[in-house]
């Protein structure tokens, strides 16, 4: 009788030029999409396990015609609609979408240089300003954060 050895038993350092070529052909944008789909699938699977459910239970709760659709979701290759994700997170009581808005005001960073003619400054301003400039090692570009 023939038994197939597990992958780990064959060789921990298995390599294949074909697999390497395929992996090298994946663009970073595509890899990011794959990663997110896999993470969503993992969250759905964890949500099922937390409820003690199987795929068929989620299919029933979502009134799906075919429980095999849930298996497709769990494969990590499915391209979900937002509506489907909302339904899944509601039924499983999990968070798949994070759309909370931040209360923090955005910061606008602006670099600017102000040129001032020394003659246009009064002596009471020019001398302290010149002292600050000298101590700083000359005039340096300054970044100012403007909150709007």
C-alpha positions as a Python dict, from the first residue, in 0.01 Angstrom:
ca = {
    (1, 'X'): (0, 0, 0),
    (2, 'X'): (133, 346, -97),
    (3, 'X'): (123, 626, 158),
    (4, 'X'): (208, 980, 65),
    (5, 'X'): (450, 1141, 308),
    (6, 'X'): (358, 1471, 461),
    (7, 'X'): (518, 1779, 310),
    (8, 'X'): (730, 1832, 623),
    (9, 'X'): (866, 1479, 603),
    (10, 'X'): (978, 1528, 241),
    (11, 'X'): (1201, 1827, 299),
    (12, 'X'): (1177, 2139, 512),
    (13, 'X'): (1375, 2332, 251),
    (14, 'X'): (1165, 2239, -51),
    (15, 'X'): (1202, 2477, -340),
    (16, 'X'): (1061, 2493, -686),
    (17, 'X'): (1158, 2725, -967),
    (18, 'X'): (801, 2717, -1094),
    (19, 'X'): (658, 2820, -757),
    (20, 'X'): (927, 3086, -713),
    (21, 'X'): (847, 3227, -1060),
    (22, 'X'): (476, 3233, -983),
    (23, 'X'): (531, 3409, -650),
    (24, 'X'): (766, 3662, -812),
    (25, 'X'): (500, 3747, -1070),
    (26, 'X'): (254, 3867, -803),
    (27, 'X'): (242, 4245, -788),
    (28, 'X'): (249, 4410, -442),
    (29, 'X'): (-106, 4543, -499),
    (30, 'X'): (-230, 4193, -576),
    (31, 'X'): (-51, 4052, -272),
    (32, 'X'): (-218, 4315, -52),
    (33, 'X'): (-559, 4211, -188),
    (34, 'X'): (-482, 3844, -126),
    (35, 'X'): (-365, 3920, 228),
    (36, 'X'): (-686, 4109, 310),
    (37, 'X'): (-908, 3835, 166),
    (38, 'X'): (-722, 3575, 372),
    (39, 'X'): (-755, 3786, 689),
    (40, 'X'): (-1128, 3835, 630),
    (41, 'X'): (-1168, 3460, 580),
    (42, 'X'): (-976, 3391, 900),
    (43, 'X'): (-1202, 3633, 1092),
    (44, 'X'): (-1514, 3468, 953),
    (45, 'X'): (-1377, 3124, 1046),
    (46, 'X'): (-1295, 3247, 1399),
    (47, 'X'): (-1647, 3394, 1426),
    (48, 'X'): (-1797, 3058, 1325),
    (49, 'X'): (-1586, 2873, 1582),
    (50, 'X'): (-1672, 3125, 1854),
    (51, 'X'): (-2042, 3054, 1797),
    (52, 'X'): (-1981, 2680, 1765),
    (53, 'X'): (-2119, 2695, 1412),
    (54, 'X'): (-2034, 2518, 1091),
    (55, 'X'): (-2052, 2664, 741),
    (56, 'X'): (-2405, 2535, 696),
    (57, 'X'): (-2521, 2724, 1007),
    (58, 'X'): (-2397, 3055, 866),
    (59, 'X'): (-2555, 2975, 530),
    (60, 'X'): (-2888, 2910, 704),
    (61, 'X'): (-2864, 3231, 908),
    (62, 'X'): (-2795, 3430, 592),
    (63, 'X'): (-3068, 3248, 397),
    (64, 'X'): (-2821, 3136, 130),
    (65, 'X'): (-2936, 2893, -135),
    (66, 'X'): (-2607, 2705, -125),
    (67, 'X'): (-2390, 2639, 183),
    (68, 'X'): (-2096, 2593, -55),
    (69, 'X'): (-2081, 2973, -86),
    (70, 'X'): (-1963, 2992, 276),
    (71, 'X'): (-1689, 2741, 191),
    (72, 'X'): (-1587, 2968, -95),
    (73, 'X'): (-1571, 3261, 149),
    (74, 'X'): (-1349, 3061, 381),
    (75, 'X'): (-1109, 2975, 97),
    (76, 'X'): (-967, 3328, 108),
    (77, 'X'): (-1021, 3389, -263),
    (78, 'X'): (-1371, 3538, -263),
    (79, 'X'): (-1422, 3900, -362),
    (80, 'X'): (-1681, 4017, -108),
    (81, 'X'): (-1935, 4292, -153),
    (82, 'X'): (-1973, 4542, 127),
    (83, 'X'): (-2334, 4425, 176),
    (84, 'X'): (-2217, 4066, 228),
    (85, 'X'): (-1950, 4173, 477),
    (86, 'X'): (-2207, 4376, 673),
    (87, 'X'): (-2444, 4078, 685),
    (88, 'X'): (-2169, 3839, 796),
    (89, 'X'): (-2043, 4065, 1072),
    (90, 'X'): (-2397, 4125, 1198),
    (91, 'X'): (-2483, 3753, 1209),
    (92, 'X'): (-2151, 3643, 1362),
    (93, 'X'): (-2122, 3950, 1588),
    (94, 'X'): (-1770, 4021, 1464),
    (95, 'X'): (-1597, 4326, 1316),
    (96, 'X'): (-1490, 4290, 953),
    (97, 'X'): (-1507, 4655, 848),
    (98, 'X'): (-1346, 4943, 1035),
    (99, 'X'): (-1498, 5267, 914),
    (100, 'X'): (-1504, 5467, 1236),
    (101, 'X'): (-1410, 5827, 1176),
    (102, 'X'): (-1138, 5980, 1389),
    (103, 'X'): (-1225, 6281, 1604),
    (104, 'X'): (-877, 6419, 1552),
    (105, 'X'): (-848, 6716, 1322),
    (106, 'X'): (-621, 6650, 1025),
    (107, 'X'): (-287, 6830, 1029),
    (108, 'X'): (-163, 7019, 728),
    (109, 'X'): (217, 7045, 717),
    (110, 'X'): (358, 7336, 523),
    (111, 'X'): (722, 7434, 467),
    (112, 'X'): (783, 7800, 412),
    (113, 'X'): (1060, 8057, 430),
    (114, 'X'): (1005, 8420, 518),
    (115, 'X'): (1262, 8663, 391),
    (116, 'X'): (1286, 8983, 589),
    (117, 'X'): (1492, 9285, 507),
    (118, 'X'): (1683, 9385, 821),
    (119, 'X'): (1608, 9752, 752),
    (120, 'X'): (1235, 9683, 775),
    (121, 'X'): (1268, 9562, 1134),
    (122, 'X'): (1287, 9787, 1430),
    (123, 'X'): (1610, 9773, 1628),
    (124, 'X'): (1426, 9623, 1928),
    (125, 'X'): (1320, 9324, 1710),
    (126, 'X'): (1623, 9294, 1480),
    (127, 'X'): (1890, 9239, 1747),
    (128, 'X'): (1708, 8959, 1940),
    (129, 'X'): (1608, 8798, 1609),
    (130, 'X'): (1966, 8808, 1483),
    (131, 'X'): (2087, 8654, 1812),
    (132, 'X'): (1837, 8363, 1771),
    (133, 'X'): (1944, 8313, 1410),
    (134, 'X'): (2312, 8311, 1506),
    (135, 'X'): (2255, 8065, 1793),
    (136, 'X'): (2066, 7833, 1559),
    (137, 'X'): (2354, 7831, 1313),
    (138, 'X'): (2195, 8053, 1055),
    (139, 'X'): (1855, 8061, 892),
    (140, 'X'): (1706, 7713, 868),
    (141, 'X'): (1393, 7597, 683),
    (142, 'X'): (1107, 7564, 928),
    (143, 'X'): (816, 7323, 930),
    (144, 'X'): (496, 7454, 1082),
    (145, 'X'): (191, 7237, 1150),
    (146, 'X'): (-135, 7416, 1077),
    (147, 'X'): (-447, 7255, 1217),
    (148, 'X'): (-767, 7347, 1039),
}
